[in-house]
Short mmCIF file of C-alpha atoms in Angstrom, two decimals:
data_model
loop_
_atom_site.label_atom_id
_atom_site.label_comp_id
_atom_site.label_asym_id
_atom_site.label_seq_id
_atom_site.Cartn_x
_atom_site.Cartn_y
_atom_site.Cartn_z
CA UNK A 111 103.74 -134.58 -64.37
CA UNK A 112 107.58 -134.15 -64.54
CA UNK A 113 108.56 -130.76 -65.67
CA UNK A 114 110.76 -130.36 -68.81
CA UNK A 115 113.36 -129.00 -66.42
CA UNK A 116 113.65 -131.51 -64.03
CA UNK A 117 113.42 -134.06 -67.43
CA UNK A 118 116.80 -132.31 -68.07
CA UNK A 119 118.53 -132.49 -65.06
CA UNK A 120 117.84 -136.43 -64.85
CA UNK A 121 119.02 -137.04 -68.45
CA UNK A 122 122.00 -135.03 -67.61
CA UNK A 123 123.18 -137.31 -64.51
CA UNK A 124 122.49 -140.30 -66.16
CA UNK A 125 124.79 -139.27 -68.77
CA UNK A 126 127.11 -137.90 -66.18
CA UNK A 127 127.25 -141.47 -64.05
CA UNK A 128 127.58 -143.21 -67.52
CA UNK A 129 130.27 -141.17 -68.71
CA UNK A 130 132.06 -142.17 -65.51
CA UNK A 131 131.27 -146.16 -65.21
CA UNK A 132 132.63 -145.95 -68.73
CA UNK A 133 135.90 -144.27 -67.36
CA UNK A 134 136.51 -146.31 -65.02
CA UNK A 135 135.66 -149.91 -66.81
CA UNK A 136 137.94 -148.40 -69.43
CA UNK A 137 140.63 -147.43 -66.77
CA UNK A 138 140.55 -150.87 -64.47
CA UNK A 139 139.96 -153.68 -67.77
CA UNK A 140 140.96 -151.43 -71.07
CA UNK A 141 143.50 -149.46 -70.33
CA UNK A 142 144.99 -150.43 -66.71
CA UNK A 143 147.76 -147.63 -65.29
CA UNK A 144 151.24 -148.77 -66.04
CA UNK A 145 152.83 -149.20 -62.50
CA UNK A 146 156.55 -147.50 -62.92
CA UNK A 147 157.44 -148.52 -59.21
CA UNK A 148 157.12 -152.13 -60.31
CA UNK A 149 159.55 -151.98 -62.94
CA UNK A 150 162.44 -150.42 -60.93
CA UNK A 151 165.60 -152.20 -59.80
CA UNK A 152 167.55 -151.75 -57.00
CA UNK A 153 170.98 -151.27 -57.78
CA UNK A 154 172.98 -154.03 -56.25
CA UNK A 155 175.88 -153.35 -54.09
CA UNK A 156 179.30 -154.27 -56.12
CA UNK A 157 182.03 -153.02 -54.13
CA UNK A 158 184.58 -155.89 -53.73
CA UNK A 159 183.40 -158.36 -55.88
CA UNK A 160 184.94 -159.90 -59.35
CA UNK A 161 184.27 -158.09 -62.46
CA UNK A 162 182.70 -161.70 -63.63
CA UNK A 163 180.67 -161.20 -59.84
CA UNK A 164 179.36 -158.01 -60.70
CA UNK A 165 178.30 -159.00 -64.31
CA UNK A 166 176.73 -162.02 -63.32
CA UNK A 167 174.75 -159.74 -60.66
CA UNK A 168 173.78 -157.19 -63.18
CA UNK A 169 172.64 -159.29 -65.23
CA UNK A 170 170.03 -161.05 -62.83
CA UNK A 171 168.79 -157.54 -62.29
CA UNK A 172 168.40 -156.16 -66.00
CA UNK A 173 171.15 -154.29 -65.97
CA UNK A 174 173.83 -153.07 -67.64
CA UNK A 175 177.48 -152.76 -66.89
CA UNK A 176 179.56 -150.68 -68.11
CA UNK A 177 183.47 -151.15 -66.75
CA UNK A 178 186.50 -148.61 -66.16
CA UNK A 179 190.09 -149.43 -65.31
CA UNK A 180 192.52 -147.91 -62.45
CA UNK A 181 195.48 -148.76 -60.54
CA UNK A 182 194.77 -149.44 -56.80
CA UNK A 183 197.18 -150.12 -53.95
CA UNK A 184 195.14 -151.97 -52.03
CA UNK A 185 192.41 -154.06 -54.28
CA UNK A 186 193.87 -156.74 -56.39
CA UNK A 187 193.49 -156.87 -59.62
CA UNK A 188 189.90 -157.41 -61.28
CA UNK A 189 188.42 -156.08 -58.53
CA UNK A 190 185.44 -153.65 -58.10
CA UNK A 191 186.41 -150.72 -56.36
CA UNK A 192 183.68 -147.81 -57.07
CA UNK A 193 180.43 -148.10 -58.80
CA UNK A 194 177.64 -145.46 -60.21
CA UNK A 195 174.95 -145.08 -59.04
CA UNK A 196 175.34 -146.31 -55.88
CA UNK A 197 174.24 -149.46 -54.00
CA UNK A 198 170.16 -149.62 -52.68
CA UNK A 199 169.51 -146.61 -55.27
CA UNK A 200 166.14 -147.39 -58.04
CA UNK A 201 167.38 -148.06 -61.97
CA UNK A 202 164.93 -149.28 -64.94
CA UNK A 203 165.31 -152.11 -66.13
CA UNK A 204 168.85 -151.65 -69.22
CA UNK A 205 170.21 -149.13 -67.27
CA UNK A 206 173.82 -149.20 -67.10
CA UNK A 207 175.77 -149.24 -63.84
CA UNK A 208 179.53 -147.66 -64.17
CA UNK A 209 181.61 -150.02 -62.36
CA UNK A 210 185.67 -149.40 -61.98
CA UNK A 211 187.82 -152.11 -61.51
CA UNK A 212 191.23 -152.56 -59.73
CA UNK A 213 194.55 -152.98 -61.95
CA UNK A 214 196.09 -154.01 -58.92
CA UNK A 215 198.63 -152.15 -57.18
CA UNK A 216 201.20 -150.40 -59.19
CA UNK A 217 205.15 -152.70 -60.59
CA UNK A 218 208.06 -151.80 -62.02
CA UNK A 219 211.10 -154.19 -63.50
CA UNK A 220 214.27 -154.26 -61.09
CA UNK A 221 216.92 -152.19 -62.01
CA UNK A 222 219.97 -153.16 -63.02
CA UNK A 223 222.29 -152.26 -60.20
CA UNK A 224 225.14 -154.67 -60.17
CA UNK A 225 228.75 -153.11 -60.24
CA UNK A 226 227.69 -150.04 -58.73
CA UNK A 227 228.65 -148.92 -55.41
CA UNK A 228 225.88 -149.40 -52.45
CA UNK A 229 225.23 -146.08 -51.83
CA UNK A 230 224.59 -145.27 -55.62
CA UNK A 231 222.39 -148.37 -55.87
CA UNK A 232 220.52 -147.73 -52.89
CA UNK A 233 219.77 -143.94 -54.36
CA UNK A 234 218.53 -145.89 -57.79
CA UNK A 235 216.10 -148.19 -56.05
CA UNK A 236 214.49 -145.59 -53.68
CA UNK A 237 213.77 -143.43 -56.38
CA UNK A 238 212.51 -146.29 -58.18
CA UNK A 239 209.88 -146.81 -55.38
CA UNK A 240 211.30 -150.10 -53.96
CA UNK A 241 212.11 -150.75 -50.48
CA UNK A 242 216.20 -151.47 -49.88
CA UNK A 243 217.91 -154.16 -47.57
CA UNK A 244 221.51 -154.85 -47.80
CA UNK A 245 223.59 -158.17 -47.54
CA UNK A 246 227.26 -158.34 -47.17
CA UNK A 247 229.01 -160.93 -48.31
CA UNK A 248 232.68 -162.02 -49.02
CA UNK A 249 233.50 -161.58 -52.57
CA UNK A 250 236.61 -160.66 -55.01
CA UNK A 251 234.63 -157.60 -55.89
CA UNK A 252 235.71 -153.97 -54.18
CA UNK A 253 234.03 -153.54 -50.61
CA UNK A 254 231.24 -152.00 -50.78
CA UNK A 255 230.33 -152.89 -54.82
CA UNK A 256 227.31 -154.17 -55.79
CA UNK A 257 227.63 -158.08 -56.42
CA UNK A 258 223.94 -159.26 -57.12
CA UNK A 259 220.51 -158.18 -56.70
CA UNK A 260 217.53 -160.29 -55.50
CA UNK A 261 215.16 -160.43 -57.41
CA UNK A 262 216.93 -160.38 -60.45
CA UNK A 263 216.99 -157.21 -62.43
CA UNK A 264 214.29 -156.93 -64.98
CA UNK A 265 211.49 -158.95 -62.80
CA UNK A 266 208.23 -156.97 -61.91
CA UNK A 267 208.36 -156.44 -58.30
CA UNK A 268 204.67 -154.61 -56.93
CA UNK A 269 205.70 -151.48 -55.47
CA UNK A 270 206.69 -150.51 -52.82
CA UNK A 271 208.59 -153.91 -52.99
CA UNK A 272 211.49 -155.28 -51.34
CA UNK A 273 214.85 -155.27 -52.98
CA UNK A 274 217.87 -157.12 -51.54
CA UNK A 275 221.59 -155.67 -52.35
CA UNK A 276 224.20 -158.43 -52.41
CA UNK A 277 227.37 -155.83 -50.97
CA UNK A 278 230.95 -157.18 -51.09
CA UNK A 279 232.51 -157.45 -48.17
CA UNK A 280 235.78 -158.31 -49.87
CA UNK A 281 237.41 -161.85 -50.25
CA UNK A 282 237.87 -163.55 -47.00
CA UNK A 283 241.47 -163.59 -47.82
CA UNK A 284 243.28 -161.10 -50.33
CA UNK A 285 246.35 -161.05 -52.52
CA UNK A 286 248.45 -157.63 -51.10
CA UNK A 287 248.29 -155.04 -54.08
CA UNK A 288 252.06 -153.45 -54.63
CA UNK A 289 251.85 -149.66 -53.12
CA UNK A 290 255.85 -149.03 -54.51
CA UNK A 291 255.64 -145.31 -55.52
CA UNK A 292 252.40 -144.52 -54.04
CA UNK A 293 251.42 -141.58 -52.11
CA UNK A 294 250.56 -142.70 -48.40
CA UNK A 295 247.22 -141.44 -48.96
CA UNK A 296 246.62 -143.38 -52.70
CA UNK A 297 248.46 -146.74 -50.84
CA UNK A 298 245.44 -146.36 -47.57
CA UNK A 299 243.14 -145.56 -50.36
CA UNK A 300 244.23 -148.76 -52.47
CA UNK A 301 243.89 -150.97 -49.15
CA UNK A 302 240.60 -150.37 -48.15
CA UNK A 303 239.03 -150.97 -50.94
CA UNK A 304 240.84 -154.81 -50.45
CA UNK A 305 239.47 -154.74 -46.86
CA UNK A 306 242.78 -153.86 -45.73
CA UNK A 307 243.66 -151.58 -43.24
CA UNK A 308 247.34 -148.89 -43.59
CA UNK A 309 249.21 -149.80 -40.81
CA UNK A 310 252.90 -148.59 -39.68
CA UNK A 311 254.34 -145.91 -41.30
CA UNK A 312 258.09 -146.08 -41.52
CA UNK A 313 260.20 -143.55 -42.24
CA UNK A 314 263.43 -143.36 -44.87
CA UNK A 315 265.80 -140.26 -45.54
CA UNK A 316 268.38 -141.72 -47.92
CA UNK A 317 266.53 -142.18 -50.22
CA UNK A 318 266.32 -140.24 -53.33
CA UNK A 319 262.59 -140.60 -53.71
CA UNK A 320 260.41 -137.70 -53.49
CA UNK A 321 259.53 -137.49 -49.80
CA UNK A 322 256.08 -139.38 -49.37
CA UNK A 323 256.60 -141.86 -51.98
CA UNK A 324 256.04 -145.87 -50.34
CA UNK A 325 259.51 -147.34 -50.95
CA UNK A 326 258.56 -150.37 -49.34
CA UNK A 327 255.99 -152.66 -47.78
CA UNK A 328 255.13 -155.60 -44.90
CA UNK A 329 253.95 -157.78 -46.53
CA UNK A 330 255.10 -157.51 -49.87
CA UNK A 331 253.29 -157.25 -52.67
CA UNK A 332 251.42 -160.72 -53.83
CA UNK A 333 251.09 -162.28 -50.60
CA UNK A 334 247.76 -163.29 -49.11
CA UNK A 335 246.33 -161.67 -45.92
CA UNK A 336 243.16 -162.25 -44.01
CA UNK A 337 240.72 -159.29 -45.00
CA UNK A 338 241.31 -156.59 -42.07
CA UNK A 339 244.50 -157.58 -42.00
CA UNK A 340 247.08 -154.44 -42.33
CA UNK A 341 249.88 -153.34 -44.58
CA UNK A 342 253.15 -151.56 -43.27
CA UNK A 343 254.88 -148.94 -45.27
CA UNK A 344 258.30 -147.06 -45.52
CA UNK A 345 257.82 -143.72 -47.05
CA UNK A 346 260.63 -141.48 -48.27
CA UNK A 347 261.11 -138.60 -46.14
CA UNK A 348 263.70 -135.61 -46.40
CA UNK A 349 266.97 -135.79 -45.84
CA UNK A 350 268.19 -134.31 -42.42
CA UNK A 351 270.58 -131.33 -42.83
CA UNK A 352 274.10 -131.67 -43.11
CA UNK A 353 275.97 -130.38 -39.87
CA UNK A 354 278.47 -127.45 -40.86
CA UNK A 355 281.70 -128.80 -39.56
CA UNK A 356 282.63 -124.71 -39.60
CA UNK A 357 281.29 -123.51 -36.50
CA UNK A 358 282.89 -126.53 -34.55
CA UNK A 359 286.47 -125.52 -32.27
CA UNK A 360 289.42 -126.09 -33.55
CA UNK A 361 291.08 -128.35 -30.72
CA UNK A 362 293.87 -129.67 -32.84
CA UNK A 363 292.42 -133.15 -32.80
CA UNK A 364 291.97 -133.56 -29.05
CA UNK A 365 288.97 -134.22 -27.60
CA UNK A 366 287.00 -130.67 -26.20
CA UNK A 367 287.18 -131.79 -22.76
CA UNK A 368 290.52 -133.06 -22.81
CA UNK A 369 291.01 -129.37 -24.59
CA UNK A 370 289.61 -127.27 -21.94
CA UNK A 371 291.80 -129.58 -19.38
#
């Protein structure tokens, strides 16, 4: 006959391995565990692709993209350069992925340069950014003035760009300027910026011209010259002193040799 006791202790493990079959039928069929791993994405890796790449991309995975701008020197534009989180990390499914995208490298307009001298226009455009090469060329313009600019000012140019300076060189052949009155120094001044070069300098004491003044010129004024050519001058100079007749002999009109004979 089965005690009361041990009556107990068998009602209690059937109830026990019940409670538990129930648990787990529930568990398995009822209420299955939701598997978290399953839903993850891997974030995919959208470094260098198109903005319309990566949100094609994102898209495939559930994902979300959210995009920021900034220039780049070396990505062109609408190009991904950084992204958050990073490529082969685990998202849910609508999480957003921070994406920046290239503006391309940085422009500016061309300056506008022309008339200035080349070493002012050089200073202009390296400040700007842009790189400088010069071309000489003959022209009426002063030598050494600005002429033209390639590419033309105002056009975007991606920095640091090239910039070509169109330089005079002077005309190939020049009309001589009139230096009458000039100081030698204003006259060598006035000839170089021709493309002319001061050549002879003459001397003249009678004149009444304040000593340095050009009086004249070889070849005259309105004549052409090759460029390089050069210009002679006559400049007024001082007047020698006059000899004091005074401290000369008296030899009574003979000759002082004769005299001391």
């Amino acid at each position: 006959m089965t005690s009361p006791r041990h009556l107990i202790v068998t009602i209690a493990g059937v109830a026990m391995f019940g409670l538990l079959l129930g648990y787990l039928v529930a568990v398995l069929f009822v209420f299955p565990p939701h598997n978290v791993a399953a839903d993850l994405r891997r974030v995919p890796d959208l470094v260098g692709r198109t903005v319309e790449e990566a949100r094609r991309r994102t898209e495939r995975e559930d994902l979300a993209l959210e995009e920021a701008l900034a220039i780049h020197h070396a990505q062109p534009l609408g190009t991904v350069v950084a992204q958050e989180p990073l490529a082969g990390q685990m998202a849910r499914p609508g999480s957003v992925l921070r994406v920046t995208t290239s503006l391309g490298p940085p422009e500016r307009p061309v300056p506008d340069v022309v008339g200035l001298s080349r070493e002012q226009a050089e200073m202009i455009l390296l400040q700007a950014g842009f790189e400088v090469e010069v071309t000489r060329l003959d022209a009426s313009a002063d030598v050494g003035q600005v002429v033209g600019v390639r590419p033309a000012p105002g056009t975007p140019v991606v920095l640091p760009g090239e910039v070509r300076l169109l330089v005079s060189a002077g005309a190939s052949s020049v009309q001589i300027p009139d230096l009458a009155m000039q100081s030698v120094t204003e006259a060598e001044a006035t000839l170089r910026r021709l493309g002319l070069r001061l050549g002879e300098v003459l001397e003249d004491s009678a004149s009444l011209a304040a000593p340095g003044t050009v009086l004249g010129q070889s070849p005259v004024a309105g004549e052409s010259a090759a460029r390089g050519a050069s210009v002679s001058v006559t400049v007024a100079v001082a007047p020698l002193p006059a000899v004091d007749s005074t401290t000369l002999p008296d030899t009574g009109g003979v000759e002082p040799d004769t005299a001391r004979a």
